[in-house]
mmCIF file of C-alpha atoms in Angstrom:
data_model
loop_
_atom_site.group_PDB
_atom_site.id
_atom_site.type_symbol
_atom_site.label_atom_id
_atom_site.label_comp_id
_atom_site.label_asym_id
_atom_site.label_seq_id
_atom_site.Cartn_x
_atom_site.Cartn_y
_atom_site.Cartn_z
ATOM 1 C CA MET A 1 13.262 -6.181 -66.949
ATOM 2 C CA LYS A 2 15.628 -8.896 -64.407
ATOM 3 C CA ILE A 3 18.294 -11.087 -66.117
ATOM 4 C CA HIS A 4 20.067 -13.205 -62.976
ATOM 5 C CA LEU A 5 23.012 -14.882 -64.320
ATOM 6 C CA LYS A 6 24.308 -18.575 -63.849
ATOM 7 C CA LYS A 7 27.151 -18.683 -65.391
ATOM 8 C CA PHE A 8 29.677 -17.223 -67.380
ATOM 9 C CA ASN A 9 29.246 -17.657 -70.927
ATOM 10 C CA LEU A 10 28.305 -15.280 -73.856
ATOM 11 C CA GLN A 11 25.440 -14.965 -72.831
ATOM 12 C CA LYS A 12 26.409 -14.217 -69.767
ATOM 13 C CA ALA A 13 28.185 -11.045 -71.272
ATOM 14 C CA LEU A 14 25.904 -10.822 -73.683
ATOM 15 C CA GLN A 15 22.661 -10.279 -70.247
ATOM 16 C CA LYS A 16 25.909 -8.598 -68.862
ATOM 17 C CA ILE A 17 25.332 -5.569 -71.275
ATOM 18 C CA ILE A 18 21.894 -5.043 -70.802
ATOM 19 C CA ILE A 19 21.621 -5.056 -67.410
ATOM 20 C CA ILE A 20 24.993 -2.328 -68.283
ATOM 21 C CA SER A 21 24.408 1.290 -68.749
ATOM 22 C CA ALA A 22 26.073 4.177 -69.794
ATOM 23 C CA CYS A 23 28.395 6.652 -69.069
ATOM 24 C CA LEU A 24 27.398 9.653 -71.722
ATOM 25 C CA LEU A 25 28.860 11.226 -74.022
ATOM 26 C CA VAL A 26 26.453 14.071 -73.367
ATOM 27 C CA ALA A 27 26.580 18.069 -74.066
ATOM 28 C CA SER A 28 26.409 20.497 -71.190
ATOM 29 C CA SER A 29 23.929 22.659 -70.733
ATOM 30 C CA CYS A 30 25.743 26.723 -70.283
ATOM 31 C CA GLN A 31 22.864 28.001 -72.447
ATOM 32 C CA LYS A 32 19.806 29.950 -71.304
ATOM 33 C CA ASN A 33 17.774 27.939 -72.852
ATOM 34 C CA VAL A 34 17.016 24.237 -73.015
ATOM 35 C CA ASN A 35 17.004 21.548 -75.930
ATOM 36 C CA THR A 36 14.442 19.654 -74.915
ATOM 37 C CA GLN A 37 14.257 18.347 -78.997
ATOM 38 C CA ASP A 38 17.779 16.715 -79.217
ATOM 39 C CA ASN A 39 17.729 15.326 -75.734
ATOM 40 C CA VAL A 40 15.578 13.120 -73.485
ATOM 41 C CA ALA A 41 16.798 14.124 -69.909
ATOM 42 C CA MET A 42 19.497 16.576 -68.069
ATOM 43 C CA VAL A 43 21.332 15.808 -64.283
ATOM 44 C CA ASP A 44 22.596 19.072 -63.179
ATOM 45 C CA GLY A 45 23.104 20.446 -66.582
ATOM 46 C CA GLU A 46 24.179 17.648 -68.308
ATOM 47 C CA TYR A 47 22.154 16.527 -71.092
ATOM 48 C CA ILE A 48 21.809 12.831 -72.041
ATOM 49 C CA THR A 49 21.314 13.065 -75.711
ATOM 50 C CA LYS A 50 18.377 11.416 -77.803
ATOM 51 C CA ASP A 51 20.487 10.025 -80.267
ATOM 52 C CA LEU A 52 22.654 8.067 -77.119
ATOM 53 C CA TYR A 53 18.652 6.540 -75.802
ATOM 54 C CA THR A 54 18.068 6.097 -79.623
ATOM 55 C CA ARG A 55 21.040 3.524 -80.159
ATOM 56 C CA GLU A 56 21.135 2.427 -76.864
ATOM 57 C CA LEU A 57 17.321 1.073 -76.836
ATOM 58 C CA THR A 58 17.704 -0.715 -80.755
ATOM 59 C CA PHE A 59 20.922 -2.542 -79.323
ATOM 60 C CA TYR A 60 18.537 -3.768 -76.374
ATOM 61 C CA SER A 61 16.033 -4.776 -78.439
ATOM 62 C CA SER A 62 17.887 -5.935 -80.863
ATOM 63 C CA TYR A 63 19.031 -7.931 -77.910
ATOM 64 C CA TYR A 64 15.836 -9.404 -76.078
ATOM 65 C CA ALA A 65 14.059 -10.020 -79.556
ATOM 66 C CA LYS A 66 16.704 -12.598 -80.578
ATOM 67 C CA LYS A 67 17.085 -13.970 -76.905
ATOM 68 C CA TYR A 68 13.850 -14.147 -76.207
ATOM 69 C CA GLY A 69 11.255 -14.188 -79.917
ATOM 70 C CA GLU A 70 9.951 -11.161 -81.918
ATOM 71 C CA ASN A 71 7.060 -11.240 -79.779
ATOM 72 C CA TYR A 72 9.185 -11.034 -76.542
ATOM 73 C CA LEU A 73 9.198 -7.198 -76.581
ATOM 74 C CA ASN A 74 5.656 -6.896 -77.426
ATOM 75 C CA SER A 75 3.809 -9.042 -74.627
ATOM 76 C CA LYS A 76 2.768 -7.331 -71.653
ATOM 77 C CA ASP A 77 3.287 -7.663 -68.077
ATOM 78 C CA LYS A 78 0.091 -7.902 -65.817
ATOM 79 C CA SER A 79 -0.097 -3.951 -65.018
ATOM 80 C CA GLY A 80 -0.797 -4.162 -69.245
ATOM 81 C CA LEU A 81 2.641 -1.997 -69.607
ATOM 82 C CA SER A 82 4.540 -4.193 -72.843
ATOM 83 C CA ASN A 83 8.159 -5.423 -72.499
ATOM 84 C CA TYR A 84 9.396 -2.637 -74.837
ATOM 85 C CA GLN A 85 7.825 -0.101 -72.956
ATOM 86 C CA ILE A 86 9.535 -1.420 -69.276
ATOM 87 C CA LEU A 87 12.624 -1.476 -71.156
ATOM 88 C CA GLU A 88 12.524 2.471 -72.675
ATOM 89 C CA LYS A 89 11.758 3.774 -68.927
ATOM 90 C CA ASP A 90 14.798 1.328 -67.304
ATOM 91 C CA LEU A 91 16.191 2.328 -69.874
ATOM 92 C CA LEU A 92 16.362 5.930 -68.758
ATOM 93 C CA ASP A 93 16.479 6.007 -65.663
ATOM 94 C CA SER A 94 19.610 3.594 -65.890
ATOM 95 C CA LEU A 95 20.718 5.735 -68.054
ATOM 96 C CA ILE A 96 20.167 9.184 -65.247
ATOM 97 C CA LYS A 97 21.360 7.221 -62.771
ATOM 98 C CA ASP A 98 24.800 6.521 -64.785
ATOM 99 C CA GLN A 99 24.627 10.670 -65.443
ATOM 100 C CA VAL A 100 24.670 10.913 -61.825
ATOM 101 C CA MET A 101 27.415 8.305 -61.243
ATOM 102 C CA LEU A 102 29.652 10.845 -63.380
ATOM 103 C CA ASN A 103 28.594 14.438 -62.335
ATOM 104 C CA ASP A 104 30.273 13.359 -59.067
ATOM 105 C CA LEU A 105 33.483 11.646 -60.439
ATOM 106 C CA ASN A 106 34.091 14.930 -61.724
ATOM 107 C CA LYS A 107 32.547 16.517 -57.926
ATOM 108 C CA HIS A 108 35.847 14.973 -56.816
ATOM 109 C CA ASP A 109 38.464 14.982 -59.948
ATOM 110 C CA TYR A 110 38.086 11.497 -60.064
ATOM 111 C CA LYS A 111 39.999 9.887 -63.592
ATOM 112 C CA ILE A 112 38.635 7.595 -65.081
ATOM 113 C CA ASN A 113 40.803 5.108 -66.670
ATOM 114 C CA ASN A 114 40.599 1.575 -69.245
ATOM 115 C CA VAL A 115 41.592 -1.223 -66.965
ATOM 116 C CA GLU A 116 38.297 -1.826 -66.172
ATOM 117 C CA TYR A 117 37.234 -2.378 -70.760
ATOM 118 C CA GLU A 118 40.262 -3.727 -71.387
ATOM 119 C CA LYS A 119 39.807 -6.416 -67.926
ATOM 120 C CA LEU A 120 35.970 -7.007 -69.515
ATOM 121 C CA GLN A 121 37.315 -7.312 -73.207
ATOM 122 C CA LYS A 122 40.052 -9.757 -72.279
ATOM 123 C CA GLU A 123 37.434 -11.454 -70.524
ATOM 124 C CA LEU A 124 35.215 -11.952 -73.000
ATOM 125 C CA ILE A 125 37.642 -12.492 -76.064
ATOM 126 C CA LYS A 126 39.155 -15.592 -73.351
ATOM 127 C CA GLU A 127 35.821 -17.042 -73.347
ATOM 128 C CA LEU A 128 35.237 -17.055 -76.755
ATOM 129 C CA LYS A 129 38.134 -17.842 -77.677
ATOM 130 C CA ASN A 130 39.479 -16.020 -80.169
ATOM 131 C CA LYS A 131 38.470 -12.050 -81.119
ATOM 132 C CA GLU A 132 36.730 -12.689 -84.204
ATOM 133 C CA SER A 133 34.648 -15.151 -82.588
ATOM 134 C CA LEU A 134 34.108 -11.718 -80.032
ATOM 135 C CA ILE A 135 33.066 -10.240 -83.730
ATOM 136 C CA ALA A 136 30.900 -12.350 -84.996
ATOM 137 C CA ASN A 137 29.237 -12.617 -81.668
ATOM 138 C CA VAL A 138 28.076 -8.655 -81.756
ATOM 139 C CA GLU A 139 27.343 -8.545 -84.859
ATOM 140 C CA ALA A 140 24.487 -10.886 -84.522
ATOM 141 C CA ILE A 141 22.715 -9.098 -82.398
ATOM 142 C CA ASN A 142 22.805 -6.147 -85.294
ATOM 143 C CA SER A 143 25.877 -4.387 -82.957
ATOM 144 C CA ASP A 144 29.160 -3.752 -83.918
ATOM 145 C CA GLU A 145 33.271 -3.808 -82.657
ATOM 146 C CA LEU A 146 32.712 -0.289 -82.039
ATOM 147 C CA SER A 147 29.923 0.461 -80.112
ATOM 148 C CA PHE A 148 30.798 -3.275 -78.461
ATOM 149 C CA SER A 149 33.536 -1.570 -77.233
ATOM 150 C CA ASP A 150 31.814 1.177 -75.869
ATOM 151 C CA ILE A 151 29.596 -0.640 -73.679
ATOM 152 C CA LEU A 152 32.494 -1.900 -72.539
ATOM 153 C CA TYR A 153 34.231 0.802 -71.361
ATOM 154 C CA ARG A 154 30.830 2.321 -69.744
ATOM 155 C CA ASP A 155 30.629 -0.653 -67.552
ATOM 156 C CA SER A 156 33.559 0.775 -65.998
ATOM 157 C CA ILE A 157 31.860 3.443 -65.076
ATOM 158 C CA LYS A 158 30.468 1.550 -61.728
ATOM 159 C CA TYR A 159 33.252 -0.256 -61.290
ATOM 160 C CA GLU A 160 34.959 3.007 -60.795
ATOM 161 C CA HIS A 161 32.797 4.718 -59.011
ATOM 162 C CA ARG A 162 32.335 1.737 -56.591
ATOM 163 C CA LYS A 163 35.634 1.758 -56.448
ATOM 164 C CA MET A 164 36.044 6.046 -55.300
ATOM 165 C CA PHE A 165 33.511 5.658 -52.814
ATOM 166 C CA GLU A 166 34.974 2.890 -50.907
ATOM 167 C CA LYS A 167 38.335 5.546 -51.205
ATOM 168 C CA ILE A 168 36.502 8.765 -50.154
ATOM 169 C CA ASN A 169 34.170 6.242 -47.260
ATOM 170 C CA ASP A 170 36.554 4.396 -45.208
ATOM 171 C CA VAL A 171 34.623 2.110 -44.067
ATOM 172 C CA LYS A 172 36.002 0.454 -40.125
ATOM 173 C CA ASP A 173 36.854 -2.681 -39.284
ATOM 174 C CA LYS A 174 35.159 -2.207 -35.252
ATOM 175 C CA GLU A 175 31.701 -1.897 -37.808
ATOM 176 C CA VAL A 176 31.723 -4.571 -40.054
ATOM 177 C CA LEU A 177 32.385 -6.619 -36.853
ATOM 178 C CA ASP A 178 29.554 -4.935 -34.361
ATOM 179 C CA TYR A 179 27.241 -4.609 -38.004
ATOM 180 C CA TYR A 180 27.784 -9.813 -38.760
ATOM 181 C CA LYS A 181 27.957 -9.512 -34.363
ATOM 182 C CA ASN A 182 23.989 -8.323 -34.592
ATOM 183 C CA ASN A 183 22.340 -9.790 -37.125
ATOM 184 C CA LYS A 184 22.360 -13.162 -36.975
ATOM 185 C CA LYS A 185 21.950 -13.785 -40.768
ATOM 186 C CA PHE A 186 25.782 -13.612 -41.333
ATOM 187 C CA HIS A 187 27.195 -16.098 -38.889
ATOM 188 C CA ARG A 188 26.262 -19.319 -42.439
ATOM 189 C CA MET A 189 25.909 -19.786 -45.847
ATOM 190 C CA TYR A 190 24.251 -22.240 -47.962
ATOM 191 C CA LYS A 191 25.072 -23.780 -50.897
ATOM 192 C CA TYR A 192 22.840 -26.003 -52.502
ATOM 193 C CA ASN A 193 21.599 -27.721 -55.667
ATOM 194 C CA ALA A 194 18.441 -27.367 -57.287
ATOM 195 C CA LEU A 195 16.198 -28.957 -60.366
ATOM 196 C CA VAL A 196 14.431 -26.928 -61.881
ATOM 197 C CA PHE A 197 11.577 -28.071 -64.387
ATOM 198 C CA ASP A 198 9.178 -26.326 -66.560
ATOM 199 C CA ASP A 199 5.842 -28.956 -66.112
ATOM 200 C CA LYS A 200 4.258 -30.062 -62.581
ATOM 201 C CA ASN A 201 3.442 -33.001 -63.147
ATOM 202 C CA GLU A 202 7.200 -34.152 -65.444
ATOM 203 C CA ALA A 203 8.584 -32.499 -60.957
ATOM 204 C CA GLU A 204 6.353 -35.060 -59.343
ATOM 205 C CA LYS A 205 7.445 -37.552 -61.517
ATOM 206 C CA ILE A 206 10.934 -37.055 -60.549
ATOM 207 C CA ASN A 207 10.223 -36.532 -57.520
ATOM 208 C CA ASN A 208 8.193 -39.910 -56.694
ATOM 209 C CA GLN A 209 11.703 -41.175 -57.600
ATOM 210 C CA ILE A 210 13.754 -39.452 -54.819
ATOM 211 C CA LYS A 211 14.090 -41.311 -51.566
ATOM 212 C CA ASN A 212 17.006 -39.543 -49.653
ATOM 213 C CA ASN A 213 19.552 -37.117 -50.624
ATOM 214 C CA GLN A 214 21.913 -40.377 -52.986
ATOM 215 C CA ASP A 215 18.883 -40.061 -55.137
ATOM 216 C CA PHE A 216 18.933 -36.408 -55.210
ATOM 217 C CA LYS A 217 22.397 -36.196 -56.127
ATOM 218 C CA SER A 218 21.920 -39.069 -59.113
ATOM 219 C CA MET A 219 19.229 -36.752 -60.399
ATOM 220 C CA MET A 220 21.899 -34.171 -60.311
ATOM 221 C CA ASN A 221 23.992 -35.887 -62.293
ATOM 222 C CA LYS A 222 21.298 -37.963 -64.607
ATOM 223 C CA LYS A 223 23.097 -37.367 -68.322
ATOM 224 C CA VAL A 224 19.688 -38.054 -69.959
ATOM 225 C CA ARG A 225 17.070 -35.266 -68.902
ATOM 226 C CA ASN A 226 13.706 -33.426 -69.354
ATOM 227 C CA PHE A 227 14.464 -30.655 -66.933
ATOM 228 C CA ASP A 228 17.490 -28.340 -65.712
ATOM 229 C CA THR A 229 19.584 -28.260 -62.263
ATOM 230 C CA LEU A 230 21.272 -25.512 -60.702
ATOM 231 C CA ILE A 231 24.114 -25.085 -58.728
ATOM 232 C CA SER A 232 24.034 -21.981 -56.705
ATOM 233 C CA ASP A 233 27.085 -19.814 -55.075
ATOM 234 C CA PHE A 234 27.449 -19.851 -50.811
ATOM 235 C CA VAL A 235 24.135 -17.803 -50.194
ATOM 236 C CA TYR A 236 22.957 -16.366 -47.159
ATOM 237 C CA ASP A 237 18.708 -17.508 -46.030
ATOM 238 C CA ASP A 238 17.245 -15.236 -47.312
ATOM 239 C CA ASP A 239 17.889 -16.336 -51.299
ATOM 240 C CA GLU A 240 14.222 -16.190 -52.994
ATOM 241 C CA LEU A 241 14.694 -19.646 -53.756
ATOM 242 C CA LEU A 242 16.655 -21.231 -50.388
ATOM 243 C CA LYS A 243 13.390 -19.189 -48.843
ATOM 244 C CA GLU A 244 11.040 -20.878 -51.287
ATOM 245 C CA SER A 245 12.438 -24.196 -50.222
ATOM 246 C CA ASN A 246 11.636 -23.987 -46.039
ATOM 247 C CA ILE A 247 14.238 -26.413 -45.556
ATOM 248 C CA ARG A 248 17.759 -25.303 -43.896
ATOM 249 C CA LYS A 249 19.213 -28.607 -43.065
ATOM 250 C CA LYS A 250 21.952 -30.199 -44.962
ATOM 251 C CA ASP A 251 21.373 -32.878 -47.263
ATOM 252 C CA GLN A 252 17.528 -32.216 -47.295
ATOM 253 C CA VAL A 253 15.419 -32.484 -50.456
ATOM 254 C CA SER A 254 13.051 -29.911 -50.305
ATOM 255 C CA LYS A 255 8.992 -30.618 -51.406
ATOM 256 C CA ILE A 256 8.217 -29.225 -54.967
ATOM 257 C CA PHE A 257 7.280 -25.334 -55.218
ATOM 258 C CA GLU A 258 6.919 -23.180 -57.606
ATOM 259 C CA TYR A 259 8.932 -19.672 -57.707
ATOM 260 C CA LYS A 260 8.782 -17.498 -60.831
ATOM 261 C CA ASP A 261 7.171 -20.110 -63.842
ATOM 262 C CA LYS A 262 9.952 -22.713 -62.204
ATOM 263 C CA TYR A 263 8.697 -25.833 -60.112
ATOM 264 C CA TYR A 264 11.703 -27.257 -58.648
ATOM 265 C CA ILE A 265 13.342 -29.922 -55.863
ATOM 266 C CA LEU A 266 15.989 -27.970 -54.080
ATOM 267 C CA MET A 267 18.695 -29.661 -51.680
ATOM 268 C CA ILE A 268 21.450 -28.027 -49.560
ATOM 269 C CA ASN A 269 24.641 -29.404 -49.952
ATOM 270 C CA SER A 270 27.297 -27.788 -47.730
ATOM 271 C CA TYR A 271 27.800 -24.894 -44.824
ATOM 272 C CA ASN A 272 30.209 -22.367 -44.335
ATOM 273 C CA GLU A 273 31.036 -21.421 -40.862
ATOM 274 C CA ASN A 274 34.145 -19.944 -41.898
ATOM 275 C CA GLU A 275 34.021 -17.270 -39.233
ATOM 276 C CA ASN A 276 37.172 -15.289 -41.749
ATOM 277 C CA ASP A 277 35.111 -16.193 -44.702
ATOM 278 C CA LEU A 278 32.129 -15.170 -43.190
ATOM 279 C CA LEU A 279 33.188 -11.986 -41.476
ATOM 280 C CA ILE A 280 34.854 -10.783 -45.082
ATOM 281 C CA ASN A 281 31.417 -11.662 -47.121
ATOM 282 C CA THR A 282 29.848 -9.685 -44.422
ATOM 283 C CA LYS A 283 31.779 -7.064 -45.094
ATOM 284 C CA LYS A 284 31.025 -7.199 -49.145
ATOM 285 C CA TYR A 285 27.222 -7.082 -48.634
ATOM 286 C CA TYR A 286 28.048 -3.737 -45.698
ATOM 287 C CA LEU A 287 29.460 -2.303 -48.061
ATOM 288 C CA ASP A 288 27.259 -2.637 -50.862
ATOM 289 C CA LEU A 289 24.861 -1.252 -48.622
ATOM 290 C CA GLN A 290 26.591 1.660 -47.701
ATOM 291 C CA TYR A 291 27.200 1.976 -51.226
ATOM 292 C CA GLN A 292 24.122 1.803 -52.000
ATOM 293 C CA ASP A 293 23.181 4.481 -49.701
ATOM 294 C CA TYR A 294 25.061 6.909 -51.340
ATOM 295 C CA LEU A 295 23.824 6.035 -54.495
ATOM 296 C CA LYS A 296 20.499 6.600 -53.148
ATOM 297 C CA ASP A 297 21.285 10.703 -51.830
ATOM 298 C CA LEU A 298 23.538 11.607 -54.472
ATOM 299 C CA ILE A 299 20.167 10.779 -57.374
ATOM 300 C CA LYS A 300 17.794 12.149 -54.900
ATOM 301 C CA LYS A 301 19.918 15.530 -54.663
ATOM 302 C CA SER A 302 19.930 15.617 -58.058
ATOM 303 C CA LYS A 303 18.269 18.174 -60.443
ATOM 304 C CA ILE A 304 16.849 16.090 -63.272
ATOM 305 C CA ARG A 305 14.849 17.056 -65.881
ATOM 306 C CA ILE A 306 12.542 14.597 -67.943
ATOM 307 C CA PHE A 307 12.147 15.413 -72.028
ATOM 308 C CA VAL A 308 9.834 12.207 -73.192
#
């Protein structure tokens, strides 16, 4: 159940919680008998408690129900699984991955601090103007300040694990430069705008009014409209929406195309071909790939037992 974030606001903050997995309050399994009654899984001898799993599942279920409606969790995908069943599986996978990270941090004697947690909390309070607004919005999804603070702290675990990875895996500039030279996709980035419609007929009506890039810009700036707009960050040419648009030239307006039950008209408004910027972005991308491989290898080597 993926949530794609657009810009930082309360909805983004709450969506962020959905994709935040927990650093776990676990019990060490020193005993010979494995306690399957009070736990949902075990990772290299560390329990993931049933209590934690239930509390997280209740929290996320409440959020989805409030965001998408009471019937959302009962809706089924093409395979016949309900959104609630998908949430159950995704949550357990996420908790297991976080425990793998925590075990790795402990293995390297890497101490977790609360700097990232405090940063996240300050960002949310700033966005909502004051702490009282934050608490009110947290209560609106059947949580409390303590649980919310705990979840924010848990998000910092991911940050700390990534930071530790970069510290113990020094990537040389030559590696990045070679990777950049051998992959043409990194030699240009694109920024685009899009008109987003729920109904194809409405998209066609607007499309008939767009004769050139100036008409498209006028539609983007229209104050009264029956469609949404989207402004991208700089992306590579394998960005999903950009691929679907079938355009690569600046100021060229795409035909109407469908993507995830929405209809789009897209226009590229700028390129980034500054080599310094591109190399910096390539390094970030390269590090992401290296980190994902590192994490996959950790999970593969971990002894994981699931009890539900």
